mmCIF file of N, CA, C and O in Angstrom:
data_model
loop_
_atom_site.group_PDB
_atom_site.id
_atom_site.type_symbol
_atom_site.label_atom_id
_atom_site.label_comp_id
_atom_site.label_asym_id
_atom_site.label_seq_id
_atom_site.Cartn_x
_atom_site.Cartn_y
_atom_site.Cartn_z
ATOM 1 N N MET A 10 -20.258 -0.421 -7.353
ATOM 2 C CA MET A 10 -19.383 -1.372 -6.675
ATOM 3 C C MET A 10 -19.760 -1.401 -5.198
ATOM 4 O O MET A 10 -19.855 -0.361 -4.561
ATOM 5 N N THR A 11 -19.948 -2.589 -4.686
ATOM 6 C CA THR A 11 -20.304 -2.725 -3.271
ATOM 7 C C THR A 11 -19.077 -2.485 -2.402
ATOM 8 O O THR A 11 -17.937 -2.588 -2.889
ATOM 9 N N PRO A 12 -19.287 -2.206 -1.121
ATOM 10 C CA PRO A 12 -18.128 -2.058 -0.227
ATOM 11 C C PRO A 12 -17.226 -3.293 -0.219
ATOM 12 O O PRO A 12 -16.003 -3.169 -0.219
ATOM 13 N N GLN A 13 -17.802 -4.486 -0.244
ATOM 14 C CA GLN A 13 -16.984 -5.706 -0.244
ATOM 15 C C GLN A 13 -16.189 -5.835 -1.534
ATOM 16 O O GLN A 13 -15.029 -6.246 -1.529
ATOM 17 N N GLU A 14 -16.789 -5.461 -2.655
ATOM 18 C CA GLU A 14 -16.067 -5.492 -3.925
ATOM 19 C C GLU A 14 -14.900 -4.507 -3.905
ATOM 20 O O GLU A 14 -13.826 -4.796 -4.448
ATOM 21 N N TYR A 15 -15.099 -3.355 -3.262
ATOM 22 C CA TYR A 15 -14.010 -2.376 -3.157
ATOM 23 C C TYR A 15 -12.861 -2.939 -2.322
ATOM 24 O O TYR A 15 -11.694 -2.809 -2.694
ATOM 25 N N VAL A 16 -13.199 -3.588 -1.219
ATOM 26 C CA VAL A 16 -12.164 -4.241 -0.399
ATOM 27 C C VAL A 16 -11.377 -5.219 -1.263
ATOM 28 O O VAL A 16 -10.134 -5.228 -1.242
ATOM 29 N N GLU A 17 -12.079 -6.028 -2.030
ATOM 30 C CA GLU A 17 -11.412 -7.015 -2.879
ATOM 31 C C GLU A 17 -10.530 -6.355 -3.936
ATOM 32 O O GLU A 17 -9.435 -6.845 -4.223
ATOM 33 N N GLU A 18 -10.978 -5.234 -4.505
ATOM 34 C CA GLU A 18 -10.174 -4.515 -5.504
ATOM 35 C C GLU A 18 -8.908 -3.934 -4.884
ATOM 36 O O GLU A 18 -7.828 -3.993 -5.479
ATOM 37 N N VAL A 19 -9.039 -3.357 -3.679
ATOM 38 C CA VAL A 19 -7.870 -2.810 -2.985
ATOM 39 C C VAL A 19 -6.855 -3.922 -2.736
ATOM 40 O O VAL A 19 -5.663 -3.790 -3.053
ATOM 41 N N LEU A 20 -7.307 -5.042 -2.196
ATOM 42 C CA LEU A 20 -6.398 -6.143 -1.874
ATOM 43 C C LEU A 20 -5.779 -6.736 -3.141
ATOM 44 O O LEU A 20 -4.589 -7.072 -3.156
ATOM 45 N N SER A 21 -6.553 -6.811 -4.203
ATOM 46 C CA SER A 21 -6.032 -7.320 -5.467
ATOM 47 C C SER A 21 -4.929 -6.418 -6.007
ATOM 48 O O SER A 21 -3.891 -6.899 -6.497
ATOM 49 N N LEU A 22 -5.131 -5.115 -5.924
ATOM 50 C CA LEU A 22 -4.117 -4.172 -6.388
ATOM 51 C C LEU A 22 -2.854 -4.280 -5.543
ATOM 52 O O LEU A 22 -1.733 -4.301 -6.073
ATOM 53 N N VAL A 23 -2.997 -4.381 -4.237
ATOM 54 C CA VAL A 23 -1.829 -4.509 -3.349
ATOM 55 C C VAL A 23 -1.055 -5.782 -3.686
ATOM 56 O O VAL A 23 0.180 -5.777 -3.688
ATOM 57 N N GLU A 24 -1.762 -6.854 -4.010
ATOM 58 C CA GLU A 24 -1.082 -8.105 -4.382
ATOM 59 C C GLU A 24 -0.229 -7.949 -5.636
ATOM 60 O O GLU A 24 0.742 -8.669 -5.823
ATOM 61 N N ARG A 25 -0.581 -6.996 -6.496
ATOM 62 C CA ARG A 25 0.154 -6.789 -7.750
ATOM 63 C C ARG A 25 1.358 -5.871 -7.616
ATOM 64 O O ARG A 25 2.136 -5.746 -8.568
ATOM 65 N N ILE A 26 1.532 -5.218 -6.470
ATOM 66 C CA ILE A 26 2.703 -4.345 -6.297
ATOM 67 C C ILE A 26 3.944 -5.232 -6.347
ATOM 68 O O ILE A 26 4.076 -6.163 -5.557
ATOM 69 N N PRO A 27 4.859 -4.957 -7.270
ATOM 70 C CA PRO A 27 6.040 -5.820 -7.395
ATOM 71 C C PRO A 27 6.969 -5.717 -6.176
ATOM 72 O O PRO A 27 7.033 -4.682 -5.505
ATOM 73 N N GLU A 28 7.678 -6.788 -5.953
ATOM 74 C CA GLU A 28 8.700 -6.797 -4.905
ATOM 75 C C GLU A 28 9.680 -5.665 -5.195
ATOM 76 O O GLU A 28 10.072 -5.434 -6.342
ATOM 77 N N GLY A 29 10.058 -4.939 -4.147
ATOM 78 C CA GLY A 29 11.003 -3.837 -4.299
ATOM 79 C C GLY A 29 10.354 -2.505 -4.624
ATOM 80 O O GLY A 29 11.044 -1.509 -4.795
ATOM 81 N N ARG A 30 9.025 -2.465 -4.722
ATOM 82 C CA ARG A 30 8.306 -1.237 -5.041
ATOM 83 C C ARG A 30 7.207 -1.026 -3.998
ATOM 84 O O ARG A 30 6.848 -1.946 -3.263
ATOM 85 N N VAL A 31 6.651 0.183 -3.958
ATOM 86 C CA VAL A 31 5.587 0.520 -3.012
ATOM 87 C C VAL A 31 4.530 1.381 -3.702
ATOM 88 O O VAL A 31 4.772 1.961 -4.759
ATOM 89 N N MET A 32 3.369 1.446 -3.065
ATOM 90 C CA MET A 32 2.317 2.397 -3.456
ATOM 91 C C MET A 32 1.858 3.097 -2.189
ATOM 92 O O MET A 32 1.893 2.518 -1.099
ATOM 93 N N SER A 33 1.385 4.315 -2.340
ATOM 94 C CA SER A 33 0.815 5.027 -1.197
ATOM 95 C C SER A 33 -0.675 4.703 -1.107
ATOM 96 O O SER A 33 -1.299 4.274 -2.090
ATOM 97 N N TYR A 34 -1.225 4.934 0.069
ATOM 98 C CA TYR A 34 -2.670 4.737 0.263
ATOM 99 C C TYR A 34 -3.441 5.582 -0.747
ATOM 100 O O TYR A 34 -4.403 5.113 -1.356
ATOM 101 N N GLY A 35 -3.008 6.820 -0.932
ATOM 102 C CA GLY A 35 -3.677 7.724 -1.868
ATOM 103 C C GLY A 35 -3.564 7.274 -3.309
ATOM 104 O O GLY A 35 -4.516 7.414 -4.083
ATOM 105 N N ALA A 36 -2.414 6.730 -3.693
ATOM 106 C CA ALA A 36 -2.242 6.247 -5.063
ATOM 107 C C ALA A 36 -3.174 5.073 -5.336
ATOM 108 O O ALA A 36 -3.757 4.970 -6.420
ATOM 109 N N ILE A 37 -3.337 4.202 -4.354
ATOM 110 C CA ILE A 37 -4.273 3.082 -4.509
ATOM 111 C C ILE A 37 -5.684 3.620 -4.698
ATOM 112 O O ILE A 37 -6.414 3.191 -5.601
ATOM 113 N N ALA A 38 -6.072 4.584 -3.863
ATOM 114 C CA ALA A 38 -7.401 5.191 -3.988
ATOM 115 C C ALA A 38 -7.567 5.842 -5.355
ATOM 116 O O ALA A 38 -8.622 5.691 -5.994
ATOM 117 N N ASP A 39 -6.547 6.537 -5.836
ATOM 118 C CA ASP A 39 -6.617 7.206 -7.145
ATOM 119 C C ASP A 39 -6.786 6.195 -8.280
ATOM 120 O O ASP A 39 -7.584 6.406 -9.188
ATOM 121 N N VAL A 40 -6.022 5.116 -8.241
ATOM 122 C CA VAL A 40 -6.087 4.107 -9.299
ATOM 123 C C VAL A 40 -7.486 3.488 -9.373
ATOM 124 O O VAL A 40 -7.995 3.220 -10.463
ATOM 125 N N LEU A 41 -8.115 3.297 -8.224
ATOM 126 C CA LEU A 41 -9.428 2.645 -8.188
ATOM 127 C C LEU A 41 -10.600 3.616 -8.239
ATOM 128 O O LEU A 41 -11.753 3.187 -8.270
ATOM 129 N N ALA A 42 -10.341 4.916 -8.269
ATOM 130 C CA ALA A 42 -11.397 5.926 -8.149
ATOM 131 C C ALA A 42 -12.453 5.820 -9.248
ATOM 132 O O ALA A 42 -13.652 5.832 -8.963
ATOM 133 N N GLU A 43 -12.021 5.742 -10.483
ATOM 134 C CA GLU A 43 -12.992 5.719 -11.578
ATOM 135 C C GLU A 43 -13.839 4.449 -11.536
ATOM 136 O O GLU A 43 -15.049 4.489 -11.714
ATOM 137 N N LEU A 44 -13.208 3.338 -11.282
ATOM 138 C CA LEU A 44 -13.899 2.054 -11.224
ATOM 139 C C LEU A 44 -14.885 1.982 -10.054
ATOM 140 O O LEU A 44 -15.983 1.464 -10.187
ATOM 141 N N SER A 45 -14.477 2.542 -8.919
ATOM 142 C CA SER A 45 -15.242 2.351 -7.686
ATOM 143 C C SER A 45 -16.166 3.507 -7.320
ATOM 144 O O SER A 45 -17.083 3.327 -6.526
ATOM 145 N N GLY A 46 -15.864 4.705 -7.828
ATOM 146 C CA GLY A 46 -16.618 5.872 -7.391
ATOM 147 C C GLY A 46 -16.177 6.374 -6.028
ATOM 148 O O GLY A 46 -16.794 7.254 -5.451
ATOM 149 N N ARG A 47 -15.096 5.819 -5.515
ATOM 150 C CA ARG A 47 -14.541 6.219 -4.218
ATOM 151 C C ARG A 47 -13.126 6.737 -4.453
ATOM 152 O O ARG A 47 -12.455 6.298 -5.363
ATOM 153 N N ASN A 48 -12.668 7.632 -3.572
ATOM 154 C CA ASN A 48 -11.288 8.100 -3.671
ATOM 155 C C ASN A 48 -10.855 8.609 -2.312
ATOM 156 O O ASN A 48 -10.792 9.802 -2.068
ATOM 157 N N SER A 49 -10.553 7.688 -1.408
ATOM 158 C CA SER A 49 -10.190 8.044 -0.050
ATOM 159 C C SER A 49 -9.000 7.227 0.428
ATOM 160 O O SER A 49 -9.101 6.014 0.599
ATOM 161 N N ALA A 50 -7.884 7.923 0.631
ATOM 162 C CA ALA A 50 -6.702 7.256 1.169
ATOM 163 C C ALA A 50 -7.007 6.671 2.548
ATOM 164 O O ALA A 50 -6.521 5.587 2.884
ATOM 165 N N ARG A 51 -7.812 7.362 3.327
ATOM 166 C CA ARG A 51 -8.158 6.859 4.662
ATOM 167 C C ARG A 51 -8.945 5.558 4.575
ATOM 168 O O ARG A 51 -8.754 4.656 5.386
ATOM 169 N N GLN A 52 -9.827 5.471 3.606
ATOM 170 C CA GLN A 52 -10.592 4.240 3.439
ATOM 171 C C GLN A 52 -9.666 3.086 3.055
ATOM 172 O O GLN A 52 -9.813 1.974 3.553
ATOM 173 N N VAL A 53 -8.693 3.358 2.190
ATOM 174 C CA VAL A 53 -7.719 2.330 1.829
ATOM 175 C C VAL A 53 -6.934 1.908 3.071
ATOM 176 O O VAL A 53 -6.719 0.718 3.308
ATOM 177 N N GLY A 54 -6.536 2.877 3.902
ATOM 178 C CA GLY A 54 -5.832 2.556 5.136
ATOM 179 C C GLY A 54 -6.663 1.694 6.062
ATOM 180 O O GLY A 54 -6.157 0.748 6.677
ATOM 181 N N SER A 55 -7.932 1.993 6.161
ATOM 182 C CA SER A 55 -8.837 1.203 6.994
ATOM 183 C C SER A 55 -8.961 -0.224 6.465
ATOM 184 O O SER A 55 -8.935 -1.191 7.231
ATOM 185 N N ILE A 56 -9.071 -0.349 5.154
ATOM 186 C CA ILE A 56 -9.143 -1.688 4.547
ATOM 187 C C ILE A 56 -7.868 -2.458 4.828
ATOM 188 O O ILE A 56 -7.910 -3.639 5.193
ATOM 189 N N MET A 57 -6.721 -1.797 4.682
ATOM 190 C CA MET A 57 -5.452 -2.482 4.937
ATOM 191 C C MET A 57 -5.347 -2.915 6.396
ATOM 192 O O MET A 57 -4.862 -4.010 6.692
ATOM 193 N N ALA A 58 -5.807 -2.073 7.311
ATOM 194 C CA ALA A 58 -5.736 -2.410 8.738
ATOM 195 C C ALA A 58 -6.622 -3.607 9.073
ATOM 196 O O ALA A 58 -6.251 -4.456 9.884
ATOM 197 N N ARG A 59 -7.778 -3.683 8.435
ATOM 198 C CA ARG A 59 -8.742 -4.749 8.755
ATOM 199 C C ARG A 59 -8.509 -6.031 7.969
ATOM 200 O O ARG A 59 -8.772 -7.120 8.471
ATOM 201 N N HIS A 60 -8.079 -5.907 6.707
ATOM 202 C CA HIS A 60 -8.073 -7.065 5.811
ATOM 203 C C HIS A 60 -6.730 -7.335 5.144
ATOM 204 O O HIS A 60 -6.627 -8.272 4.353
ATOM 205 N N GLY A 61 -5.712 -6.534 5.420
ATOM 206 C CA GLY A 61 -4.474 -6.594 4.647
ATOM 207 C C GLY A 61 -3.450 -7.615 5.072
ATOM 208 O O GLY A 61 -2.381 -7.685 4.479
ATOM 209 N N GLY A 62 -3.746 -8.433 6.062
ATOM 210 C CA GLY A 62 -2.759 -9.381 6.565
ATOM 211 C C GLY A 62 -2.314 -10.428 5.565
ATOM 212 O O GLY A 62 -1.219 -10.960 5.676
ATOM 213 N N GLY A 63 -3.143 -10.730 4.565
ATOM 214 C CA GLY A 63 -2.815 -11.779 3.611
ATOM 215 C C GLY A 63 -2.175 -11.284 2.334
ATOM 216 O O GLY A 63 -1.919 -12.070 1.423
ATOM 217 N N VAL A 64 -1.914 -9.985 2.247
ATOM 218 C CA VAL A 64 -1.281 -9.401 1.067
ATOM 219 C C VAL A 64 0.015 -8.719 1.511
ATOM 220 O O VAL A 64 0.257 -8.571 2.714
ATOM 221 N N PRO A 65 0.864 -8.289 0.580
ATOM 222 C CA PRO A 65 2.121 -7.629 0.980
ATOM 223 C C PRO A 65 1.866 -6.218 1.518
ATOM 224 O O PRO A 65 2.189 -5.205 0.908
ATOM 225 N N TRP A 66 1.281 -6.155 2.698
ATOM 226 C CA TRP A 66 0.870 -4.907 3.348
ATOM 227 C C TRP A 66 2.024 -3.934 3.528
ATOM 228 O O TRP A 66 1.827 -2.726 3.550
ATOM 229 N N HIS A 67 3.228 -4.455 3.677
ATOM 230 C CA HIS A 67 4.394 -3.601 3.915
ATOM 231 C C HIS A 67 4.740 -2.739 2.706
ATOM 232 O O HIS A 67 5.483 -1.768 2.837
ATOM 233 N N ARG A 68 4.161 -3.047 1.547
ATOM 234 C CA ARG A 68 4.419 -2.268 0.334
ATOM 235 C C ARG A 68 3.469 -1.091 0.189
ATOM 236 O O ARG A 68 3.508 -0.394 -0.829
ATOM 237 N N VAL A 69 2.624 -0.856 1.187
ATOM 238 C CA VAL A 69 1.698 0.279 1.170
ATOM 239 C C VAL A 69 2.134 1.250 2.265
ATOM 240 O O VAL A 69 2.202 0.895 3.440
ATOM 241 N N VAL A 70 2.456 2.470 1.842
ATOM 242 C CA VAL A 70 3.012 3.482 2.749
ATOM 243 C C VAL A 70 2.264 4.803 2.542
ATOM 244 O O VAL A 70 1.427 4.915 1.646
ATOM 245 N N THR A 71 2.578 5.798 3.338
ATOM 246 C CA THR A 71 1.971 7.110 3.132
ATOM 247 C C THR A 71 2.609 7.784 1.926
ATOM 248 O O THR A 71 3.670 7.363 1.448
ATOM 249 N N SER A 72 1.996 8.847 1.452
ATOM 250 C CA SER A 72 2.544 9.553 0.296
ATOM 251 C C SER A 72 3.909 10.160 0.589
ATOM 252 O O SER A 72 4.695 10.411 -0.322
ATOM 253 N N ALA A 73 4.210 10.375 1.866
ATOM 254 C CA ALA A 73 5.527 10.889 2.263
ATOM 255 C C ALA A 73 6.531 9.763 2.492
ATOM 256 O O ALA A 73 7.686 10.015 2.826
ATOM 257 N N GLY A 74 6.093 8.507 2.320
ATOM 258 C CA GLY A 74 6.991 7.374 2.487
ATOM 259 C C GLY A 74 7.052 6.802 3.886
ATOM 260 O O GLY A 74 7.882 5.938 4.159
ATOM 261 N N ARG A 75 6.174 7.276 4.785
ATOM 262 C CA ARG A 75 6.160 6.714 6.135
ATOM 263 C C ARG A 75 5.607 5.296 6.103
ATOM 264 O O ARG A 75 4.679 4.990 5.356
ATOM 265 N N LEU A 76 6.177 4.450 6.928
ATOM 266 C CA LEU A 76 5.811 3.040 6.968
ATOM 267 C C LEU A 76 4.486 2.840 7.700
ATOM 268 O O LEU A 76 4.057 3.707 8.452
ATOM 269 N N PRO A 77 3.829 1.685 7.477
ATOM 270 C CA PRO A 77 2.521 1.446 8.094
ATOM 271 C C PRO A 77 2.559 1.639 9.613
ATOM 272 O O PRO A 77 3.378 1.020 10.297
ATOM 273 N N PRO A 78 1.680 2.493 10.129
ATOM 274 C CA PRO A 78 1.675 2.813 11.561
ATOM 275 C C PRO A 78 1.502 1.569 12.428
ATOM 276 O O PRO A 78 0.652 0.732 12.168
ATOM 277 N N GLY A 79 2.352 1.466 13.424
ATOM 278 C CA GLY A 79 2.302 0.348 14.351
ATOM 279 C C GLY A 79 3.078 -0.868 13.889
ATOM 280 O O GLY A 79 3.236 -1.823 14.635
ATOM 281 N N HIS A 80 3.548 -0.841 12.645
ATOM 282 C CA HIS A 80 4.279 -1.985 12.081
ATOM 283 C C HIS A 80 5.576 -1.538 11.415
ATOM 284 O O HIS A 80 6.100 -2.220 10.532
ATOM 285 N N GLU A 81 6.078 -0.391 11.855
ATOM 286 C CA GLU A 81 7.229 0.209 11.193
ATOM 287 C C GLU A 81 8.452 -0.709 11.164
ATOM 288 O O GLU A 81 9.096 -0.837 10.118
ATOM 289 N N GLN A 82 8.763 -1.340 12.280
ATOM 290 C CA GLN A 82 9.981 -2.150 12.344
ATOM 291 C C GLN A 82 9.901 -3.353 11.401
ATOM 292 O O GLN A 82 10.820 -3.606 10.619
ATOM 293 N N GLU A 83 8.783 -4.074 11.441
ATOM 294 C CA GLU A 83 8.643 -5.239 10.563
ATOM 295 C C GLU A 83 8.587 -4.819 9.089
ATOM 296 O O GLU A 83 9.207 -5.445 8.224
ATOM 297 N N ALA A 84 7.861 -3.738 8.809
ATOM 298 C CA ALA A 84 7.776 -3.253 7.429
ATOM 299 C C ALA A 84 9.158 -2.854 6.927
ATOM 300 O O ALA A 84 9.527 -3.181 5.786
ATOM 301 N N ARG A 85 9.911 -2.157 7.746
ATOM 302 C CA ARG A 85 11.256 -1.731 7.348
ATOM 303 C C ARG A 85 12.126 -2.937 6.996
ATOM 304 O O ARG A 85 12.809 -2.945 5.970
ATOM 305 N N GLN A 86 12.095 -3.977 7.833
ATOM 306 C CA GLN A 86 12.891 -5.175 7.578
ATOM 307 C C GLN A 86 12.469 -5.840 6.269
ATOM 308 O O GLN A 86 13.316 -6.229 5.459
ATOM 309 N N ARG A 87 11.156 -5.950 6.047
ATOM 310 C CA ARG A 87 10.667 -6.580 4.823
ATOM 311 C C ARG A 87 11.057 -5.759 3.592
ATOM 312 O O ARG A 87 11.480 -6.316 2.572
ATOM 313 N N LEU A 88 10.898 -4.447 3.673
ATOM 314 C CA LEU A 88 11.226 -3.589 2.538
ATOM 315 C C LEU A 88 12.720 -3.627 2.233
ATOM 316 O O LEU A 88 13.120 -3.698 1.064
ATOM 317 N N LEU A 89 13.544 -3.573 3.265
ATOM 318 C CA LEU A 89 14.989 -3.646 3.043
ATOM 319 C C LEU A 89 15.380 -4.970 2.394
ATOM 320 O O LEU A 89 16.226 -5.003 1.499
ATOM 321 N N SER A 90 14.743 -6.060 2.827
ATOM 322 C CA SER A 90 15.072 -7.367 2.249
ATOM 323 C C SER A 90 14.664 -7.447 0.775
ATOM 324 O O SER A 90 15.221 -8.235 0.023
ATOM 325 N N GLU A 91 13.702 -6.612 0.366
ATOM 326 C CA GLU A 91 13.268 -6.571 -1.029
ATOM 327 C C GLU A 91 14.047 -5.548 -1.852
ATOM 328 O O GLU A 91 13.833 -5.420 -3.054
ATOM 329 N N GLY A 92 14.907 -4.785 -1.193
ATOM 330 C CA GLY A 92 15.709 -3.798 -1.903
ATOM 331 C C GLY A 92 15.027 -2.457 -2.123
ATOM 332 O O GLY A 92 15.444 -1.687 -2.989
ATOM 333 N N VAL A 93 13.988 -2.161 -1.347
ATOM 334 C CA VAL A 93 13.313 -0.872 -1.470
ATOM 335 C C VAL A 93 14.248 0.218 -0.959
ATOM 336 O O VAL A 93 14.772 0.117 0.155
ATOM 337 N N PRO A 94 14.474 1.280 -1.744
ATOM 338 C CA PRO A 94 15.364 2.355 -1.290
ATOM 339 C C PRO A 94 14.708 3.185 -0.185
ATOM 340 O O PRO A 94 13.557 3.600 -0.310
ATOM 341 N N LEU A 95 15.448 3.397 0.882
ATOM 342 C CA LEU A 95 14.968 4.188 2.009
ATOM 343 C C LEU A 95 15.807 5.442 2.155
ATOM 344 O O LEU A 95 16.974 5.469 1.766
ATOM 345 N N LYS A 96 15.198 6.470 2.724
ATOM 346 C CA LYS A 96 15.887 7.694 3.137
ATOM 347 C C LYS A 96 15.616 7.822 4.621
ATOM 348 O O LYS A 96 14.518 8.229 5.014
ATOM 349 N N GLY A 97 16.568 7.420 5.438
ATOM 350 C CA GLY A 97 16.332 7.413 6.880
ATOM 351 C C GLY A 97 15.266 6.396 7.211
ATOM 352 O O GLY A 97 15.366 5.238 6.846
ATOM 353 N N ASP A 98 14.193 6.854 7.862
ATOM 354 C CA ASP A 98 13.125 5.927 8.238
ATOM 355 C C ASP A 98 11.927 5.994 7.290
ATOM 356 O O ASP A 98 10.855 5.495 7.598
ATOM 357 N N HIS A 99 12.122 6.602 6.112
ATOM 358 C CA HIS A 99 11.058 6.719 5.110
ATOM 359 C C HIS A 99 11.484 6.042 3.808
ATOM 360 O O HIS A 99 12.671 5.968 3.507
ATOM 361 N N VAL A 100 10.499 5.606 3.046
ATOM 362 C CA VAL A 100 10.772 5.073 1.710
ATOM 363 C C VAL A 100 11.106 6.243 0.789
ATOM 364 O O VAL A 100 10.495 7.312 0.871
ATOM 365 N N ASP A 101 12.077 6.048 -0.083
ATOM 366 C CA ASP A 101 12.404 7.040 -1.101
ATOM 367 C C ASP A 101 11.344 6.905 -2.192
ATOM 368 O O ASP A 101 11.451 6.090 -3.107
ATOM 369 N N MET A 102 10.287 7.696 -2.084
ATOM 370 C CA MET A 102 9.136 7.555 -2.966
ATOM 371 C C MET A 102 9.487 7.847 -4.429
ATOM 372 O O MET A 102 8.920 7.249 -5.332
ATOM 373 N N ALA A 103 10.430 8.735 -4.673
ATOM 374 C CA ALA A 103 10.807 9.057 -6.045
ATOM 375 C C ALA A 103 11.384 7.832 -6.755
ATOM 376 O O ALA A 103 11.216 7.658 -7.959
ATOM 377 N N ARG A 104 12.032 6.974 -6.022
ATOM 378 C CA ARG A 104 12.683 5.804 -6.601
ATOM 379 C C ARG A 104 11.864 4.521 -6.457
ATOM 380 O O ARG A 104 12.042 3.596 -7.244
ATOM 381 N N ALA A 105 10.967 4.455 -5.468
ATOM 382 C CA ALA A 105 10.295 3.189 -5.165
ATOM 383 C C ALA A 105 8.826 3.131 -5.564
ATOM 384 O O ALA A 105 8.241 2.054 -5.571
ATOM 385 N N SER A 106 8.218 4.264 -5.902
ATOM 386 C CA SER A 106 6.781 4.271 -6.215
ATOM 387 C C SER A 106 6.479 3.445 -7.459
ATOM 388 O O SER A 106 7.249 3.445 -8.420
ATOM 389 N N TRP A 107 5.328 2.780 -7.424
ATOM 390 C CA TRP A 107 4.882 1.969 -8.547
ATOM 391 C C TRP A 107 3.418 2.288 -8.836
ATOM 392 O O TRP A 107 2.628 2.518 -7.923
ATOM 393 N N LEU A 108 3.086 2.333 -10.113
ATOM 394 C CA LEU A 108 1.696 2.460 -10.547
ATOM 395 C C LEU A 108 1.440 1.363 -11.580
ATOM 396 O O LEU A 108 2.308 1.087 -12.409
ATOM 397 N N PRO A 109 0.258 0.761 -11.542
ATOM 398 C CA PRO A 109 -0.043 -0.300 -12.521
ATOM 399 C C PRO A 109 -0.220 0.273 -13.927
ATOM 400 O O PRO A 109 -0.460 1.433 -14.121
#
């Protein structure tokens, strides 16, 4: 899989995250690992930072439920409007995590 194909796979997976649910950067990397030969949460984060504006980027959080760095306020508003359960300033990952 080429780097561009991996970018497209990451963005395609993010587009499939249902409203009201989230995935972590690491979970996205894990789901695509066998297909892509890659497994890096940081690489997924980099892809989201560079190319994620056209997908529901707010549904991708850290494994601890922290919101996308630098976009916490907007992400929080979007997630709350979708009914994502929060614990303080973090997503309740036990209740909101989604896997395809």
